[in-house]
Short mmCIF file of N, CA and C in Angstrom, two decimals:
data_model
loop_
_atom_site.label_atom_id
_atom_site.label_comp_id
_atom_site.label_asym_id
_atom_site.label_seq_id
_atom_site.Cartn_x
_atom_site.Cartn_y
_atom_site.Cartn_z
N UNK A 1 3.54 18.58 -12.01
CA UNK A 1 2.27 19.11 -11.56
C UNK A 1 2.48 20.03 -10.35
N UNK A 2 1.34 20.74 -10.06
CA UNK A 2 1.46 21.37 -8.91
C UNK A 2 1.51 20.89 -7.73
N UNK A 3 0.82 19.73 -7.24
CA UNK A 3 1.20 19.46 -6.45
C UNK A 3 2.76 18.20 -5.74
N UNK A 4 3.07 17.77 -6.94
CA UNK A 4 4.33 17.46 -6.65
C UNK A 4 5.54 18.34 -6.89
N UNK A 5 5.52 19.61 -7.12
CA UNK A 5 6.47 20.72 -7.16
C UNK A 5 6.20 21.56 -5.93
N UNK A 6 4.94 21.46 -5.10
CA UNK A 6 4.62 22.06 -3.89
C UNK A 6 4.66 21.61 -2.62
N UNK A 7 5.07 19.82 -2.65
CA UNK A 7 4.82 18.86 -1.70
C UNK A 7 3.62 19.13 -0.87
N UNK A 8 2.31 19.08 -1.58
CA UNK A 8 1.52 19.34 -1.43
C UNK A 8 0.70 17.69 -1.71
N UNK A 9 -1.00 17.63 -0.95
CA UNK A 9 -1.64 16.09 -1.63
C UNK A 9 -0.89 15.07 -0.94
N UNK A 10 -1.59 13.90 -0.70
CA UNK A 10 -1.28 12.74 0.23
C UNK A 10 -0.75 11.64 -0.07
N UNK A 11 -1.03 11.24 -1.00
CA UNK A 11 -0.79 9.79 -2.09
C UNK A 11 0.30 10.42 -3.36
N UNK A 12 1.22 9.80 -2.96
CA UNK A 12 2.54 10.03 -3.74
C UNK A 12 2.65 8.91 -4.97
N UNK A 13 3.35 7.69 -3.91
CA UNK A 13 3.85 6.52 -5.20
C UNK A 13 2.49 5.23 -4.72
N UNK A 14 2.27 4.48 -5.74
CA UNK A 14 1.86 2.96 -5.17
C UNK A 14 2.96 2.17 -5.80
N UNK A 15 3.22 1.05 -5.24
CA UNK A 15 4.14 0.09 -5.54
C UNK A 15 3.32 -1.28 -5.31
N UNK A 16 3.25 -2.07 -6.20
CA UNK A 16 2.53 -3.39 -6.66
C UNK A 16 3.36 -4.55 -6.33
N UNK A 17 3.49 -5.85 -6.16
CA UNK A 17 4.35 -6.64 -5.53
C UNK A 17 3.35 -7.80 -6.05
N UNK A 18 3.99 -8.77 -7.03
CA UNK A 18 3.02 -9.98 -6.87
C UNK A 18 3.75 -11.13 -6.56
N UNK A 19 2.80 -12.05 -5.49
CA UNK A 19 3.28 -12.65 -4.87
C UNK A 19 2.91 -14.12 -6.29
N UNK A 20 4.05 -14.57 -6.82
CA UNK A 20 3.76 -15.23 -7.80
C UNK A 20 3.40 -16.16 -7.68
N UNK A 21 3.31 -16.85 -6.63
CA UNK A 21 3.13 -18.62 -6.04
C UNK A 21 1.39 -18.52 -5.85
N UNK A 22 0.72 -17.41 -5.34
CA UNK A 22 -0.53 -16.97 -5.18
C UNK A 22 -1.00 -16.19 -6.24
N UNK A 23 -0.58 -14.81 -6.99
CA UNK A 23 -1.06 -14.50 -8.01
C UNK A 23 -1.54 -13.11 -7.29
N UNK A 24 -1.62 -13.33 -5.98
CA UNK A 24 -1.63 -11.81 -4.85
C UNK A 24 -0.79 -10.76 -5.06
N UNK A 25 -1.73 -9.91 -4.87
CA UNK A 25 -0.84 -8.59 -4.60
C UNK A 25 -0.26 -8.03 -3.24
N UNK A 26 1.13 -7.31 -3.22
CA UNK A 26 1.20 -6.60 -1.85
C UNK A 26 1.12 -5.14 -2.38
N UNK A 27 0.31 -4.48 -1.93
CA UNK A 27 0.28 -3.20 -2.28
C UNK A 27 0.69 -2.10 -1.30
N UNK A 28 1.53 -1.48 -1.48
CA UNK A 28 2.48 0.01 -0.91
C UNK A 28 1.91 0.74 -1.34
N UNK A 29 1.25 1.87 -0.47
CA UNK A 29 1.00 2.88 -0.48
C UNK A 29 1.87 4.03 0.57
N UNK A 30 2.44 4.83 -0.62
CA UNK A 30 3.44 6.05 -0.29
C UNK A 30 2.54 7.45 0.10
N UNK A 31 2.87 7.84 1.31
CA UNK A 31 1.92 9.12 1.55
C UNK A 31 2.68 9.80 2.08
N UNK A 32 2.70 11.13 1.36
CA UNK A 32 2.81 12.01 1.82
C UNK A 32 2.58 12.61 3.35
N UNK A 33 3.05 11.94 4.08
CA UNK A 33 2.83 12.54 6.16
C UNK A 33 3.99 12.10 6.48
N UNK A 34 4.41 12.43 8.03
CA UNK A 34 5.15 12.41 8.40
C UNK A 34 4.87 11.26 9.87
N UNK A 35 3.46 10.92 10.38
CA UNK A 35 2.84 10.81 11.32
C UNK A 35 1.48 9.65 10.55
N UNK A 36 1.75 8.49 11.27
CA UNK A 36 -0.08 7.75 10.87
C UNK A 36 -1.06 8.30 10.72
N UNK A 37 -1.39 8.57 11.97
CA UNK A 37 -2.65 9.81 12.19
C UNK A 37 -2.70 10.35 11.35
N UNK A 38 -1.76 11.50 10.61
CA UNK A 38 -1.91 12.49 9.87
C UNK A 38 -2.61 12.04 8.25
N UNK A 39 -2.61 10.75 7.98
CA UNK A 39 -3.20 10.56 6.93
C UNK A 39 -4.58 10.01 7.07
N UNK A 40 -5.13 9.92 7.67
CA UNK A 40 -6.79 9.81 8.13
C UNK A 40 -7.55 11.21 8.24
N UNK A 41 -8.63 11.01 7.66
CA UNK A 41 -9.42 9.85 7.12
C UNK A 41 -9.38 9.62 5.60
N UNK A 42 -8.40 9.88 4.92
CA UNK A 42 -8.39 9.80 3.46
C UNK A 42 -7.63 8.12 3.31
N UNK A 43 -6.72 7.84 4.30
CA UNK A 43 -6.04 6.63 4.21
C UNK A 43 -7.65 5.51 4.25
N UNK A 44 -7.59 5.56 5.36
CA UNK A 44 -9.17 4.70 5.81
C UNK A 44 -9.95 3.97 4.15
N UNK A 45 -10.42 5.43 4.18
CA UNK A 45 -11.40 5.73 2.68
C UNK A 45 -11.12 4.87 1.65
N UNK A 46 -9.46 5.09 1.24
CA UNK A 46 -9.25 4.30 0.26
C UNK A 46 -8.67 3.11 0.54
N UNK A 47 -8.59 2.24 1.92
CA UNK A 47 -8.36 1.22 1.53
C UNK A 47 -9.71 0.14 1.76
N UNK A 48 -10.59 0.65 2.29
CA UNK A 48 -11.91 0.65 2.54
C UNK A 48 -12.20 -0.17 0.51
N UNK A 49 -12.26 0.97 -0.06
CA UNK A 49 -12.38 1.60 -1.09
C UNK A 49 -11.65 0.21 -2.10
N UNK A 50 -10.14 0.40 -1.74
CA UNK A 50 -9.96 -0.94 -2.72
C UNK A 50 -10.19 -1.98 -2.26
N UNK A 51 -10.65 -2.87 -1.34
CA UNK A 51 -11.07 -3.68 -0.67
C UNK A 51 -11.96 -3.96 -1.05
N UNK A 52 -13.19 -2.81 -1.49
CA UNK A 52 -14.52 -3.47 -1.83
C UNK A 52 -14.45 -3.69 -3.23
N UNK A 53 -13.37 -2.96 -3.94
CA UNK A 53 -13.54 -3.23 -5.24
C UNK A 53 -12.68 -4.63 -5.57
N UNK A 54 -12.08 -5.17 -4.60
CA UNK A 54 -11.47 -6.20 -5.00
C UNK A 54 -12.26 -7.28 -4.56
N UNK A 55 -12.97 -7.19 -3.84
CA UNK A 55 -14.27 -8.22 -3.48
C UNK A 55 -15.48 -8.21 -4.47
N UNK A 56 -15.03 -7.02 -5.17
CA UNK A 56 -16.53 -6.73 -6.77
C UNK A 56 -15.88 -7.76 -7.87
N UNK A 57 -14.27 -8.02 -7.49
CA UNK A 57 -13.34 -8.11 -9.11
C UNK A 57 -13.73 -10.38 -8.22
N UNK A 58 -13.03 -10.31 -7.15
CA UNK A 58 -13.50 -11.65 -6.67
C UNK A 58 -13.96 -12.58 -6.99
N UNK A 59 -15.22 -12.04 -7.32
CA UNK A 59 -16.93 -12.74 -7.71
C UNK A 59 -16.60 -13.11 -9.16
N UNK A 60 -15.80 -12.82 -9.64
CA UNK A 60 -15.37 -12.90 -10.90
C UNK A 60 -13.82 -14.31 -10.74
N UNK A 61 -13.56 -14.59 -9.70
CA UNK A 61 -12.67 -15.57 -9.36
C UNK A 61 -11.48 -15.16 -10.03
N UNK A 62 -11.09 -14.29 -9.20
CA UNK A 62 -9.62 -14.02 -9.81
C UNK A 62 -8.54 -14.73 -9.24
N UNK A 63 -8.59 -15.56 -8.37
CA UNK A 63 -8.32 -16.01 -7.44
C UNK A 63 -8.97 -17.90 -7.02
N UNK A 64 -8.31 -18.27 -6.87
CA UNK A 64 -8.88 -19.88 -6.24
C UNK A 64 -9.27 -19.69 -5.30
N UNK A 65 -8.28 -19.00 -4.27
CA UNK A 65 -9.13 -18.97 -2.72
C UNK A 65 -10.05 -17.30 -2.42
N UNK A 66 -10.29 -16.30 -3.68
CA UNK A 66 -10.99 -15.48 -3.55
C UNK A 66 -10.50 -13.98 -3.63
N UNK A 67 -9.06 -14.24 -2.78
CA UNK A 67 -8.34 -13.58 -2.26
C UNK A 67 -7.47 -12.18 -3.88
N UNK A 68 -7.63 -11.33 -3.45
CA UNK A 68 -6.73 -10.22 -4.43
C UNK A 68 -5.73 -10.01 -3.95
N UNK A 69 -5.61 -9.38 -2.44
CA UNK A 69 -4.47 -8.66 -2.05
C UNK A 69 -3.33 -9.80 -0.90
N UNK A 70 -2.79 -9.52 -1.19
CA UNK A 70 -1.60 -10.37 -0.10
C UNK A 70 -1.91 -9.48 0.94
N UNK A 71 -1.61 -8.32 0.59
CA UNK A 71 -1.24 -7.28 2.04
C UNK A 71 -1.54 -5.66 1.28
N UNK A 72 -1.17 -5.00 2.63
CA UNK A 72 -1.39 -3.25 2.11
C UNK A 72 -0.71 -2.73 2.85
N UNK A 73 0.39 -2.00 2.53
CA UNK A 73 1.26 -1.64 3.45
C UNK A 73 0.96 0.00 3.11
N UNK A 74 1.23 0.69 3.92
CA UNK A 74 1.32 2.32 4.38
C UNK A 74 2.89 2.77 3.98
N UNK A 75 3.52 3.42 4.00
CA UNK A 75 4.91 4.04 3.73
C UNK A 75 4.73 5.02 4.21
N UNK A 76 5.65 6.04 5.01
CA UNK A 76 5.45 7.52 4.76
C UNK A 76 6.76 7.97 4.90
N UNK A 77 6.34 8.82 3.62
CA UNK A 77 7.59 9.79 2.97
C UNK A 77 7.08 11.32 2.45
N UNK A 78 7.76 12.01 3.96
CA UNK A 78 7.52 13.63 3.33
C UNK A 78 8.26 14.24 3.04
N UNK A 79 9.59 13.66 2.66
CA UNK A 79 10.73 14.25 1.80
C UNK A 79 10.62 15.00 0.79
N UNK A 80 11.42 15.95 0.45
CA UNK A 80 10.73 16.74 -1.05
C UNK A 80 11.95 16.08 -1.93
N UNK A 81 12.67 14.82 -1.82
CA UNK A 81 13.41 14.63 -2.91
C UNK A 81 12.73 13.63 -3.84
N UNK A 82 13.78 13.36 -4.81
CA UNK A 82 13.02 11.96 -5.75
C UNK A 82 13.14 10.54 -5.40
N UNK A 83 13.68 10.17 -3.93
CA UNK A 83 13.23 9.07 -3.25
C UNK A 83 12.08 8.49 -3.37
N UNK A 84 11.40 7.35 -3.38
CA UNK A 84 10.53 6.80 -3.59
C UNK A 84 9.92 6.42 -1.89
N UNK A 85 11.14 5.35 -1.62
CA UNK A 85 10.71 5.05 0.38
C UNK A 85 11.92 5.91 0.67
N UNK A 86 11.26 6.45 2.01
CA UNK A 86 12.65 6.87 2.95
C UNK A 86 13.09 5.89 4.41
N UNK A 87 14.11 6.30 4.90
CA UNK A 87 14.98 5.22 5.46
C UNK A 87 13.82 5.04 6.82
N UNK A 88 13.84 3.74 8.02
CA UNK A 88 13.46 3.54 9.21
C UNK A 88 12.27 3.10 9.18
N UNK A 89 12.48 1.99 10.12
CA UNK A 89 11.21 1.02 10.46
C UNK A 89 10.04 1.84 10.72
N UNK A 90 10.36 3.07 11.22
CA UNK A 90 8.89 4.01 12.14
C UNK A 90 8.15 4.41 10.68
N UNK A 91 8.79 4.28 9.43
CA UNK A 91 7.48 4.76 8.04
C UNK A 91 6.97 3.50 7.69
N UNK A 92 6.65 2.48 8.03
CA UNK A 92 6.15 1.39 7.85
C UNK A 92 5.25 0.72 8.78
N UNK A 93 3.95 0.71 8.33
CA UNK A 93 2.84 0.10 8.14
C UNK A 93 2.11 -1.17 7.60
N UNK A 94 2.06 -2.06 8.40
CA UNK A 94 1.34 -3.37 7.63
C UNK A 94 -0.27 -2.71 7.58
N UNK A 95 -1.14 -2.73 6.77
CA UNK A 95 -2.45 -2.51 7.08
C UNK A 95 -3.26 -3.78 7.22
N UNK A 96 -3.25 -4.78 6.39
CA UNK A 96 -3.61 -5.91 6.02
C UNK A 96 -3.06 -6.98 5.38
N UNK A 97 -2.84 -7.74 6.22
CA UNK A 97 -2.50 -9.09 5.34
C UNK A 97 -1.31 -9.92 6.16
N UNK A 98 -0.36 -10.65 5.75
CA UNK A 98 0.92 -10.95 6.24
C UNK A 98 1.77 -10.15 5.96
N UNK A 99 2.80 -10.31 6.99
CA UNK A 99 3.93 -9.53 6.68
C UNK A 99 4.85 -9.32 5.77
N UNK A 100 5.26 -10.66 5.10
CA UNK A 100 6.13 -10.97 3.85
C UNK A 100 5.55 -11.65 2.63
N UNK A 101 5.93 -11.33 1.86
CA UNK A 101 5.51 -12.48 0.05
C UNK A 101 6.41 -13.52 0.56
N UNK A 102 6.40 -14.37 0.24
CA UNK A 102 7.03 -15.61 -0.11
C UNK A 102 8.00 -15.49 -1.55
N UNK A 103 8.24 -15.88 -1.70
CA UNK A 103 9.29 -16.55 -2.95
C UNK A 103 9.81 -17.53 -3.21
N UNK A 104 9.70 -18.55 -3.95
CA UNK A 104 10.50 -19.30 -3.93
C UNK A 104 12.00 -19.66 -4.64
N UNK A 105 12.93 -19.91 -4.28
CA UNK A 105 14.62 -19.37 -4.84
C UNK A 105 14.79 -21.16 -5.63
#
């Protein structure tokens, strides 16, 4: 598309994570910036945005304790290669939730 041949547009990859012991999601969101700031107010919007729709899906008990998302993490990657994350703690964002899934080994 054009705008991934132009590194152009904000929202690159999402990456899904289920936390299997809960049935939660951790959701990664990859954006296109280089800077937090720089992705507002479109970041805001949409997590605003899936938040309420996961409180619409809720009511529907998808969940025992209510809950959809584990977490929402931010990424930022303005690389023009086919990397998915790029390297360093400074592109990482918790937005909501805990820090880690659990697993059990």
């Amino acid at each position: 598309s054009q705008a991934s041949s132009s590194s152009t547009g904000q929202l690159r990859y999402v990456q899904c994570q289920v936390e299997r012991s809960t049935n939660r999601i951790c959701l990664t969101l990859v954006w296109n910036a280089e800077q937090f700031k720089s992705c507002q107010p479109y970041l805001a919007r949409l997590v605003k945005e899936l938040k309420r729709l996961a409180a619409a899906a809720n009511n529907n008990n998808t969940n025992e304790d209510g809950s959809f998302w584990h977490s929402i993490w931010l990424h930022l990657n303005s690389g023009t290669g086919n990397n998915i994350f790029s390297r360093g703690e400074s592109k990482w964002f918790c937005l909501e939730g805990p820090e880690f899934v659990r697993e059990p080994i």
